[in-house]
Short mmCIF file of C-alpha atoms and ligand atoms in Angstrom, two decimals:
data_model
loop_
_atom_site.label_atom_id
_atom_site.label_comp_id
_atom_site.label_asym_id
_atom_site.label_seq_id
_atom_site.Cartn_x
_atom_site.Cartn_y
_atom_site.Cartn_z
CA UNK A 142 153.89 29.84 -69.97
CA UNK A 143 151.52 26.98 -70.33
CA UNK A 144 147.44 27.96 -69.30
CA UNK A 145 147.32 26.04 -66.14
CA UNK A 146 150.36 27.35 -64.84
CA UNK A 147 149.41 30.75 -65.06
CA UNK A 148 146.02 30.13 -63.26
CA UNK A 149 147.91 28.27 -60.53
CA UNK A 150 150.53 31.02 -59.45
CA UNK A 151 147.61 33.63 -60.11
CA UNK A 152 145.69 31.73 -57.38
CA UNK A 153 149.24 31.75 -55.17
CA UNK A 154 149.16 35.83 -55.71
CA UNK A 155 145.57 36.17 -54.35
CA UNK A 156 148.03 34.97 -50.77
CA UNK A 157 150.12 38.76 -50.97
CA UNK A 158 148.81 41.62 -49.88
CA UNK A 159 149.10 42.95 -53.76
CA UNK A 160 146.43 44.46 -56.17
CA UNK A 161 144.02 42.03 -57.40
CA UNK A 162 144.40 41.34 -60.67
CA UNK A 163 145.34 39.14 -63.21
CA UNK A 164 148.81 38.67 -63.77
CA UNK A 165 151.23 37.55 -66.61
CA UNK A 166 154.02 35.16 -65.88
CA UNK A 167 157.58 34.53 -67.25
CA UNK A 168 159.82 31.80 -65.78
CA UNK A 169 163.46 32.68 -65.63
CA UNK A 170 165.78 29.35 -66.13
CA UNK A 171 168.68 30.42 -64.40
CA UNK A 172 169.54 29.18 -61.06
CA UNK A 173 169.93 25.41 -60.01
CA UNK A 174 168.43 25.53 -56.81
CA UNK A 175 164.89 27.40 -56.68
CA UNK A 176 161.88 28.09 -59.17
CA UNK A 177 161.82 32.15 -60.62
CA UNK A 178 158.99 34.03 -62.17
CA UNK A 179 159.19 37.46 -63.30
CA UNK A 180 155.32 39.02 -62.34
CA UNK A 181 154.06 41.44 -65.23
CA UNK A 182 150.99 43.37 -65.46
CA UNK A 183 150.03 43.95 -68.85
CA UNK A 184 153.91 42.84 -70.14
CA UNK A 185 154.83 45.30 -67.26
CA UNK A 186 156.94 43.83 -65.14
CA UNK A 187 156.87 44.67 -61.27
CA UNK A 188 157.50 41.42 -59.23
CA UNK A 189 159.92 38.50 -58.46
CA UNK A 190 157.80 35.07 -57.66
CA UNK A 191 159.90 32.43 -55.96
CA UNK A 192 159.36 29.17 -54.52
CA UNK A 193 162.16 28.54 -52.07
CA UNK A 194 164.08 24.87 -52.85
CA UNK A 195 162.94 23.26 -49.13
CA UNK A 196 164.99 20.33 -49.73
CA UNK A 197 167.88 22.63 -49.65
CA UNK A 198 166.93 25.51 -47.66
CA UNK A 199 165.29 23.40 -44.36
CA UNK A 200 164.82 25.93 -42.24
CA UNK A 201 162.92 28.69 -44.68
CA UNK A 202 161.48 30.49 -41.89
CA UNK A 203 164.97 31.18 -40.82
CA UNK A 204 166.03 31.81 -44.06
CA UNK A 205 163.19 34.99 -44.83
CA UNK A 206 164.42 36.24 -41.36
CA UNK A 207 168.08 36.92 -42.52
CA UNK A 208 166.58 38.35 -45.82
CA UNK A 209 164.42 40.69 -43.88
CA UNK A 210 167.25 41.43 -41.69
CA UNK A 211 169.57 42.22 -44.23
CA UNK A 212 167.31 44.47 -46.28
CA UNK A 213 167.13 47.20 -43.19
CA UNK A 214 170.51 47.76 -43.57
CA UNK A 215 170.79 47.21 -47.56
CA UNK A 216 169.93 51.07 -48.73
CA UNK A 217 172.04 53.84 -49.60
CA UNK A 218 172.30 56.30 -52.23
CA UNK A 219 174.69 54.08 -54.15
CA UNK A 220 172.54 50.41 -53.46
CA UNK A 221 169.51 49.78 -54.54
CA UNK A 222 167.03 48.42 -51.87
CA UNK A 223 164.74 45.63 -52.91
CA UNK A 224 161.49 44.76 -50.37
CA UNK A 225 159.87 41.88 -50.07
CA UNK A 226 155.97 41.89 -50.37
CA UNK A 227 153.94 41.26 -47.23
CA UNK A 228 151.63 37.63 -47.21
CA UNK A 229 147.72 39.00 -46.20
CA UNK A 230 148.81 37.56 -42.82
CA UNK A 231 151.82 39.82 -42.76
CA UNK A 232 154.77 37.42 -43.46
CA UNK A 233 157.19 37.36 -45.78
CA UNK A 234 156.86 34.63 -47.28
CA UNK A 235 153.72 32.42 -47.96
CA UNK A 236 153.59 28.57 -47.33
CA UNK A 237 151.51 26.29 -49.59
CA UNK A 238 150.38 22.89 -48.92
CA UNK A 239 150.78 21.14 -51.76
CA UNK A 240 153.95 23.75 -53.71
CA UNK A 241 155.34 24.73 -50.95
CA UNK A 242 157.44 28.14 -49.76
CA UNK A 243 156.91 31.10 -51.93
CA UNK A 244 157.93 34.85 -51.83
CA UNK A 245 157.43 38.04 -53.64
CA UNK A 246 159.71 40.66 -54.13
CA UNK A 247 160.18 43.61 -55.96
CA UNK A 248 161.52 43.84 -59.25
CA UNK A 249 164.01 46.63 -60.46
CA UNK A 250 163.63 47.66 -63.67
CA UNK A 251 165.54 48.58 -67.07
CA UNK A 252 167.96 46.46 -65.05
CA UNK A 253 170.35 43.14 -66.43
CA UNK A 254 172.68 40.31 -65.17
CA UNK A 255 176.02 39.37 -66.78
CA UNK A 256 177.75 36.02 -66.76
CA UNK A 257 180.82 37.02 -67.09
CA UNK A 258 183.01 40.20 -66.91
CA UNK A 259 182.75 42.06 -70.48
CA UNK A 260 185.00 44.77 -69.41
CA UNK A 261 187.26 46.36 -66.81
CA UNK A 262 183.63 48.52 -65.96
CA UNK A 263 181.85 45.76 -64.85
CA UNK A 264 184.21 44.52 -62.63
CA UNK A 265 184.79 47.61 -60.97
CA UNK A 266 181.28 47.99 -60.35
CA UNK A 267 180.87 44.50 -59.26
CA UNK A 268 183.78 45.06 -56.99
CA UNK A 269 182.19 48.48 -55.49
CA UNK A 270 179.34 46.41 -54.74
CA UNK A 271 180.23 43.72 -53.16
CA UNK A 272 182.44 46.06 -51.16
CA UNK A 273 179.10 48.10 -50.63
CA UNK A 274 177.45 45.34 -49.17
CA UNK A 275 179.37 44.05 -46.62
CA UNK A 276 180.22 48.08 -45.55
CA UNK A 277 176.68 48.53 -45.21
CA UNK A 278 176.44 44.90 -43.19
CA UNK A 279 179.15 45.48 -41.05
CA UNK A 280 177.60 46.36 -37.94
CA UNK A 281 174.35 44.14 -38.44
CA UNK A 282 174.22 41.92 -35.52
CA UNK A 283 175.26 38.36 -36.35
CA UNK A 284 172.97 36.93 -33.64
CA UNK A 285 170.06 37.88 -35.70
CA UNK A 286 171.52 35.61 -38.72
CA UNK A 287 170.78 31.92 -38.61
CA UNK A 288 172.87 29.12 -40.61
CA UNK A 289 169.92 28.10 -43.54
CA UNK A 290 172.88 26.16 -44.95
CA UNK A 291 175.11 25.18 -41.78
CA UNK A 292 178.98 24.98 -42.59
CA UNK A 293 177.43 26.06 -46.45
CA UNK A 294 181.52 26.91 -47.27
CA UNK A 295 182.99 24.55 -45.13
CA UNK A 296 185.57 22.62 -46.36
CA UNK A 297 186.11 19.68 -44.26
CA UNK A 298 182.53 18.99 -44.98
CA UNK A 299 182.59 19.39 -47.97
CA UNK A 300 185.71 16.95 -48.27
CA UNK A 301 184.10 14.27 -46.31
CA UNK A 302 180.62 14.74 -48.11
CA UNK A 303 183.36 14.17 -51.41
CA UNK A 304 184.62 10.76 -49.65
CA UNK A 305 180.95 9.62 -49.00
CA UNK A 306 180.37 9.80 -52.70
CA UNK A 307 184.06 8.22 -53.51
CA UNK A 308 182.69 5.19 -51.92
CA UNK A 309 178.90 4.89 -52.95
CA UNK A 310 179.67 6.17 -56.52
CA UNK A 311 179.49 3.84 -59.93
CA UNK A 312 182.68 2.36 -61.22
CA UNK A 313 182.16 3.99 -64.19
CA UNK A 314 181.78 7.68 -62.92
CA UNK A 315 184.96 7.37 -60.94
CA UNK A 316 186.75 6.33 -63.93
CA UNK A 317 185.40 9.10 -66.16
CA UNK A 318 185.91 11.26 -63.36
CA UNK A 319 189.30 10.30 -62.96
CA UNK A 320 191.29 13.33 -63.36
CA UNK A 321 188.77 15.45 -61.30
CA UNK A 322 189.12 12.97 -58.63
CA UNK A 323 192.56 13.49 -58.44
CA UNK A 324 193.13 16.86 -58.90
CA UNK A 325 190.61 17.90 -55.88
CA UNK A 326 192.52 15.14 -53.55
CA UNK A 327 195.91 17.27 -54.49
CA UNK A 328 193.99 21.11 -54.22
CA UNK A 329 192.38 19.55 -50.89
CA UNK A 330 196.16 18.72 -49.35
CA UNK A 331 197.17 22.68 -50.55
CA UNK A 332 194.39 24.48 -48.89
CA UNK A 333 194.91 23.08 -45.72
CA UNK A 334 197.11 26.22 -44.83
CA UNK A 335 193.86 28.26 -45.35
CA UNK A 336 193.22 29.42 -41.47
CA UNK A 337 190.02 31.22 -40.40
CA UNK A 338 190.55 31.56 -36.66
CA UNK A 339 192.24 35.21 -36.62
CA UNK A 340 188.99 36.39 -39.28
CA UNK A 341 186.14 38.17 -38.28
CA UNK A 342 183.01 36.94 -38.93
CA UNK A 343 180.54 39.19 -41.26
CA UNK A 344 177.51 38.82 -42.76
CA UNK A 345 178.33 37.77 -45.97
CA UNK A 346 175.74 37.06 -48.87
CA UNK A 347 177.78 34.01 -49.98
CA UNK A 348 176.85 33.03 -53.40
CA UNK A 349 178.34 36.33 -54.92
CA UNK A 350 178.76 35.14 -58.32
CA UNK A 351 178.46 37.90 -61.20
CA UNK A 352 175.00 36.80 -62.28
CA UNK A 353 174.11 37.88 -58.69
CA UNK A 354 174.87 41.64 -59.06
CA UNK A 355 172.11 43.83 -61.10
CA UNK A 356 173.11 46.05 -63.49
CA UNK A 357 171.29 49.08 -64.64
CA UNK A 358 170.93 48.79 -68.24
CA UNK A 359 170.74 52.43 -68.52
CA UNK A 360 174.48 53.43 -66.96
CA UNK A 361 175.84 50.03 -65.99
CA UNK A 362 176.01 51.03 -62.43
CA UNK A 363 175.70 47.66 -60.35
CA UNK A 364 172.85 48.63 -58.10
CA UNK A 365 172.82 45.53 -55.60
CA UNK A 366 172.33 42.11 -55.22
CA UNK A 367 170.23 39.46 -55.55
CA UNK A 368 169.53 36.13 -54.61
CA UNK A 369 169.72 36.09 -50.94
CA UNK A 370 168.72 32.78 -49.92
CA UNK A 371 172.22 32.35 -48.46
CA UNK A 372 172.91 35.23 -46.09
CA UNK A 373 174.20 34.05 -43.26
CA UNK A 374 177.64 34.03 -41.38
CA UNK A 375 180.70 33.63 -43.25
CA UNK A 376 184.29 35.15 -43.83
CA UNK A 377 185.14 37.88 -46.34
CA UNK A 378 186.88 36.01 -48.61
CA UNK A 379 183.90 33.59 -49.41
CA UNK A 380 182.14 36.66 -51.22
CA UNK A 381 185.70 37.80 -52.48
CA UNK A 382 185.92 34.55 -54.47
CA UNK A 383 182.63 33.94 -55.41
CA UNK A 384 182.71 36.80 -57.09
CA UNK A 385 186.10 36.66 -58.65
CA UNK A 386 185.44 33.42 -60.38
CA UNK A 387 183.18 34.73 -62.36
CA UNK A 388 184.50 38.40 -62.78
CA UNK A 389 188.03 37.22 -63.71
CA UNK A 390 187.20 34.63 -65.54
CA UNK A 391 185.50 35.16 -68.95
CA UNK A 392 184.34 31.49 -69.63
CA UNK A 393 180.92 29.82 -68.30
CA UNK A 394 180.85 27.74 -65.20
CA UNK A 395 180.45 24.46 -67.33
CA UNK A 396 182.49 25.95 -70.33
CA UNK A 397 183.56 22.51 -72.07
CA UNK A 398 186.48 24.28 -73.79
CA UNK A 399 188.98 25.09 -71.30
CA UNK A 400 190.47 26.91 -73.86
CA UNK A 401 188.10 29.65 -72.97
CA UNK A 402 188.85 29.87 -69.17
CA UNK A 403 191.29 32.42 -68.51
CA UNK A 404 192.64 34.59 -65.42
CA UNK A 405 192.11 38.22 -66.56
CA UNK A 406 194.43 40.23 -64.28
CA UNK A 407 193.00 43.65 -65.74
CA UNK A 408 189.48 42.58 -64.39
CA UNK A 409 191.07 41.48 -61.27
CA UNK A 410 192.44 44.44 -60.90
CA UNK A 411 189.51 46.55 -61.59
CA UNK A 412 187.38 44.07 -59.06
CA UNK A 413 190.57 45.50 -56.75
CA UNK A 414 189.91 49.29 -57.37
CA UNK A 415 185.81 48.86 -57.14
CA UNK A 416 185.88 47.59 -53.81
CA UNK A 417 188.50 50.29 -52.81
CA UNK A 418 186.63 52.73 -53.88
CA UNK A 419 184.31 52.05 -50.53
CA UNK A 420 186.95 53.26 -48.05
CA UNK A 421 188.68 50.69 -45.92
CA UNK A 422 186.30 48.33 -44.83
CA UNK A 423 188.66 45.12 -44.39
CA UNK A 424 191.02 43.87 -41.96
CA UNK A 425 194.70 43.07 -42.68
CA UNK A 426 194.22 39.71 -41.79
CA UNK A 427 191.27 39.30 -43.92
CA UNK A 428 193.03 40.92 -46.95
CA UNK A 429 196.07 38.70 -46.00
CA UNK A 430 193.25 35.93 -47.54
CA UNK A 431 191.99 36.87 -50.32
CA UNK A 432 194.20 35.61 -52.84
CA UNK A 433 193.57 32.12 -51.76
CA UNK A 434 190.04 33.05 -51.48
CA UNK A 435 189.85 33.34 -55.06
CA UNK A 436 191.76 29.70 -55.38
CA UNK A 437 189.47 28.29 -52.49
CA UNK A 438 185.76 29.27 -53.99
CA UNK A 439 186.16 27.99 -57.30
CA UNK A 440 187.36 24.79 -55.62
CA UNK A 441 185.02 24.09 -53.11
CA UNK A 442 181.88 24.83 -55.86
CA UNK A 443 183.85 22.28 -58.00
CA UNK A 444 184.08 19.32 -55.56
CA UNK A 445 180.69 19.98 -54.71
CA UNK A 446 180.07 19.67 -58.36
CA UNK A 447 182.11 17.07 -58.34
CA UNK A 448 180.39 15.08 -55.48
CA UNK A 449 176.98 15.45 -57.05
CA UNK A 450 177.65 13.80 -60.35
CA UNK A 451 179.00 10.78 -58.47
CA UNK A 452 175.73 10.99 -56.48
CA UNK A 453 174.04 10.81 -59.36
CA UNK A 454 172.94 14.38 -59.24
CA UNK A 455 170.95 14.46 -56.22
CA UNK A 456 171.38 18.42 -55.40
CA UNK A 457 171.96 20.34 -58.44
CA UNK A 458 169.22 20.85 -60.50
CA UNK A 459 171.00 19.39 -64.29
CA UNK A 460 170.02 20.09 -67.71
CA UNK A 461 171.87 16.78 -68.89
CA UNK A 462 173.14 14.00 -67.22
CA UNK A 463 177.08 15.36 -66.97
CA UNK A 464 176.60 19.26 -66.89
CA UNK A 465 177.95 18.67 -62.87
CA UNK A 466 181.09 17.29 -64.28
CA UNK A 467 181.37 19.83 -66.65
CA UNK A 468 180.51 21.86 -63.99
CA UNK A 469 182.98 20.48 -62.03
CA UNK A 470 186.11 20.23 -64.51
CA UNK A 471 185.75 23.90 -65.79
CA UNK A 472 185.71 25.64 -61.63
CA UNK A 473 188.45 23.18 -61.46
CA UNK A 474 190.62 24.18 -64.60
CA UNK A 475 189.72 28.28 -63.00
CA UNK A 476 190.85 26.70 -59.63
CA UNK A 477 194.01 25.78 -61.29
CA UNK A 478 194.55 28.97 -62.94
CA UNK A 479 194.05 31.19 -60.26
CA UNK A 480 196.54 28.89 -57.95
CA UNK A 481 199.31 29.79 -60.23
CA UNK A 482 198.10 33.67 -60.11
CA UNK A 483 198.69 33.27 -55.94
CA UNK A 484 201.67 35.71 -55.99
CA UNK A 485 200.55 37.94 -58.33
CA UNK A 486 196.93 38.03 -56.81
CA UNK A 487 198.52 39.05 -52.96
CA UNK A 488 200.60 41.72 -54.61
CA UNK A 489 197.74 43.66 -56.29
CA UNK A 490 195.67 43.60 -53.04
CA UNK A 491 198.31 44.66 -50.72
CA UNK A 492 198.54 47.58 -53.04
CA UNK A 493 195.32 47.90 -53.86
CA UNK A 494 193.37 47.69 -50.60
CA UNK A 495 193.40 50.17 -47.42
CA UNK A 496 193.28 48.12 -44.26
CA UNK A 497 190.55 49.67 -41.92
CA UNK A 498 192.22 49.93 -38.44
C1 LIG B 235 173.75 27.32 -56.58
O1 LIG B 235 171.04 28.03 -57.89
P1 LIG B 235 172.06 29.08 -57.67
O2 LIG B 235 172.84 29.39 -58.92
O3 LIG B 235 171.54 30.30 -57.02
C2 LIG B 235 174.47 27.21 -55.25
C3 LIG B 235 175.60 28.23 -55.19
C4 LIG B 235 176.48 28.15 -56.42
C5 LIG B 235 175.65 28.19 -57.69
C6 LIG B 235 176.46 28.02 -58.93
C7 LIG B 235 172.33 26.99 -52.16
O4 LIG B 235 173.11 28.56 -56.61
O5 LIG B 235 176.36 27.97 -54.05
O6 LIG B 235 177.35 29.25 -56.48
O7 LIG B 235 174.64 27.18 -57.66
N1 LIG B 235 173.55 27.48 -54.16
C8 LIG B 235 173.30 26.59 -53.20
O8 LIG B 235 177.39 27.00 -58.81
O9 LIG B 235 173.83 25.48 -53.18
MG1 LIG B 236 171.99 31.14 -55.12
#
C-alpha cells in the first residue's frame, strides 16, 4: 500500500471509536462495487475498512440500518456474528467530505473465501448457511428493512434497463454481442412463468454468491456471511440461486472457456442436504421455485452484465474493457446449463427439502 494512502485511511480511523494507533493496511481486490481494506496491527489483522459505492448504494444511511438490523438476529452457536464498530459519534458508519461513506467491522480470523465449490463439503456447508441465515431472519420484521437497491432482482427492470441499452449502445457492441443479445431475448420469453405473488417475503441477503460465505480455515465450517450491503426484501429463491451459481458450478463468473462451466449435480445435491440440515424452514410454494431460481439468478446477473458492456461499463467496476461480456456470456452459458437441469433440479428438492407447515 502506497505511503499516502496509509496516512489517509489512518486519519479516517482516528473517526471510530477504536484504539489509537497506527495501523497497517491491505486492500482486498475482490468485489466490483465498493473499496475493502483488511485493518492490521502489527501484520495482525482485526478490522474490515469499507467505503460504501454511493453511486450505487443512494440511500447508505438506510443501507447501515438493515446491516445493524440484521446483525441482532445473526448469532447462534452455529453462525458467527460479525459487529460493526461504533463512529466517536456513535454511528455506524462514518461520512467523509471529500471520500465519502466508510465503515468498520470486525474481522474473523484464520478464516477464507472460495470461488467455487471444491467439494461436496463446501457446498453442504454453504447450503447449511444460507439455510442458517434466513432461519435465523425469519421473524425479523420486514418494516425495519428498507430497499438500498429498489426492485435490485427485478426482472422487468432489469429487461427494460436491457432495452435502454439495446437502443443507446454502439453498432459494434451489438454485433459482438450478438449471440448474448439473443439468447437473453429467448431466456427473457421462458421466465415469464416465474410467479412471485403466492411467496413470502423474507429478508434475504441477496448477493449470496460462494465468495460471500466465510470459511474457517481451521475445520471448513462456513461460519456466516459477508457482504451485506444488499439486505433487504426479497424471495427465497434469489439467495437459493445466487448461491447455486457459484456452488454448482466450478468455473469463474467470467470463465472465457465454457468448457469449464459445468452443472455439478453432486454439489447440488450436497447444497440440498446443507440447507436441510436446518429443519424445515421453507414453504412448499417457495420450494416449488427453486429450481428456476437457480436458472433465473444466473440470468438476471448476466443481462445485467450484459447491459453494462453496451453502456459502456457504467456500473461494474472492469478490469478490461470486455470482462462484462465475459461476464455476461459465461452466467449465460451456466444459465443455459442449469435450464436443461430444470427437471432434475425439482426432483432433488422435493426429496430433499421438508416443507415447514
Ligand atoms: C456485485 O461487488 P460485488 O461482487 O459484491 C453485485 C452483485 C453481483 C456481483 C457479482 C450491488 O457485487 O449483485 O452478484 O457483483 N452487487 C451489486 O456479479 O450490484
Ligand atoms: Mg456484493
Amino acid at each position: 500500500m502506497i505511503e499516502n494512502k496509509n496516512v489517509e485511511l489512518n486519519e479516517l480511523l482516528k473517526n471510530f471509536s477504536i484504539d489509537r494507533k497506527t495501523y497497517e493496511f491491505q486492500g482486498i481486490n475482490q468485489g466490483y462495487i465498493n473499496d475493502t481494506y483488511l485493518v492490521l496491527d502489527n501484520q495482525y489483522p482485526l478490522y474490515i475498512l469499507q467505503r460504501v459505492n454511493h453511486n450505487v448504494f443512494k440511500d447508505v444511511h438506510g443501507l447501515m440500518g438493515n446491516i445493524a438490523n440484521a446483525f441482532q438476529h445473526l448469532q447462534d452457536q452455529n453462525y458467527t456474528p460479525i459487529e460493526l464498530l461504533k463512529t466517536e459519534w456513535d454511528n455506524s458508519y462514518f461520512k467523509d467530505e471529500k471520500t465519502g461513506y466508510w465503515r468498520l467491522m470486525t474481522y474473523i480470523n484464520n478464516t477464507t473465501a472460495y470461488d467455487n465449490a471444491t467439494d461436496t463439503d463446501i457446498a453442504y456447508e454453504a447450503g447449511r448457511v444460507v439455510g442458517k441465515f434466513h432461519q435465523l431472519l425469519a421473524e425479523a420484521p420486514l418494516d425495519n428493512y428498507v430497499d438500498t437497491i429498489p426492485q435490485f432482482h427485478n426482472l422487468p427492470l432489469r429487461e427494460n434497463q436491457f432495452e435502454e441499452s439495446l437502443l443507446s449502445a454502439k453498432t459494434e457492441k451489438l454485433e459482438t454481442a450478438k449471440m448474448a443479445i439473443s439468447f437473453a431475448k429467448e431466456t427473457l420469453e421462458k421466465l415469464r412463468i416465474l410467479d412471485n405473488s403466492k411467496l413470502p417475503l423474507r429478508v434475504c441477503h441477496n448477493d449470496t454468491k460462494l465468495n460471500n460465505i466465510l470459511f474457517s480455515k481451521e475445520n471448513n465450517k462456513a461460519l456466516c456471511l459477508i457482504d451485506l450491503d444488499t439486505i433487504m426484501k426479497g424471495y427465497f429463491y434469489f439467495d437459493f440461486g445466487d448461491a447455486i451459481r457459484t456452488v454448482a458450478n466450478t468455473a469463474a463468473e467470467d470463465e472465457q472457456d465454457h468448457g469449464k462451466i459445468t452443472f455439478e449435480k453432486p454439489l447440488f445435491e450436497a447444497f440440498i442436504k446443507g440447507l436441510e440440515s436446518n429443519g424445515p424452514f421453507l414453504y412448499k410454494e417457495e420450494i416449488d421455485l427453486l429450481s428456476w431460481g437457480a436458472v433465473f439468478m444466473p440470468f438476471i446477473h448476466g443481462l445485467r452484465a450484459l447491459t453494462d458492456y453496451l453502456n459502456d461499463n457504467i456500473y461494474y467496476k472492469v478490469s478490461y474493457e470486455n470482462q462484462n461480456l465475459d461476464r455476461c456470456l459465461s452466467l449465460f452459458d451456466f444459465t443455459n446449463k442449469a435450464l436443461q437441469e430444470v427437471g432434475y433440479m425439482t426432483q432433488v428438492v422435493k426429496k430433499g427439502l421438508t416443507p415447514k407447515v
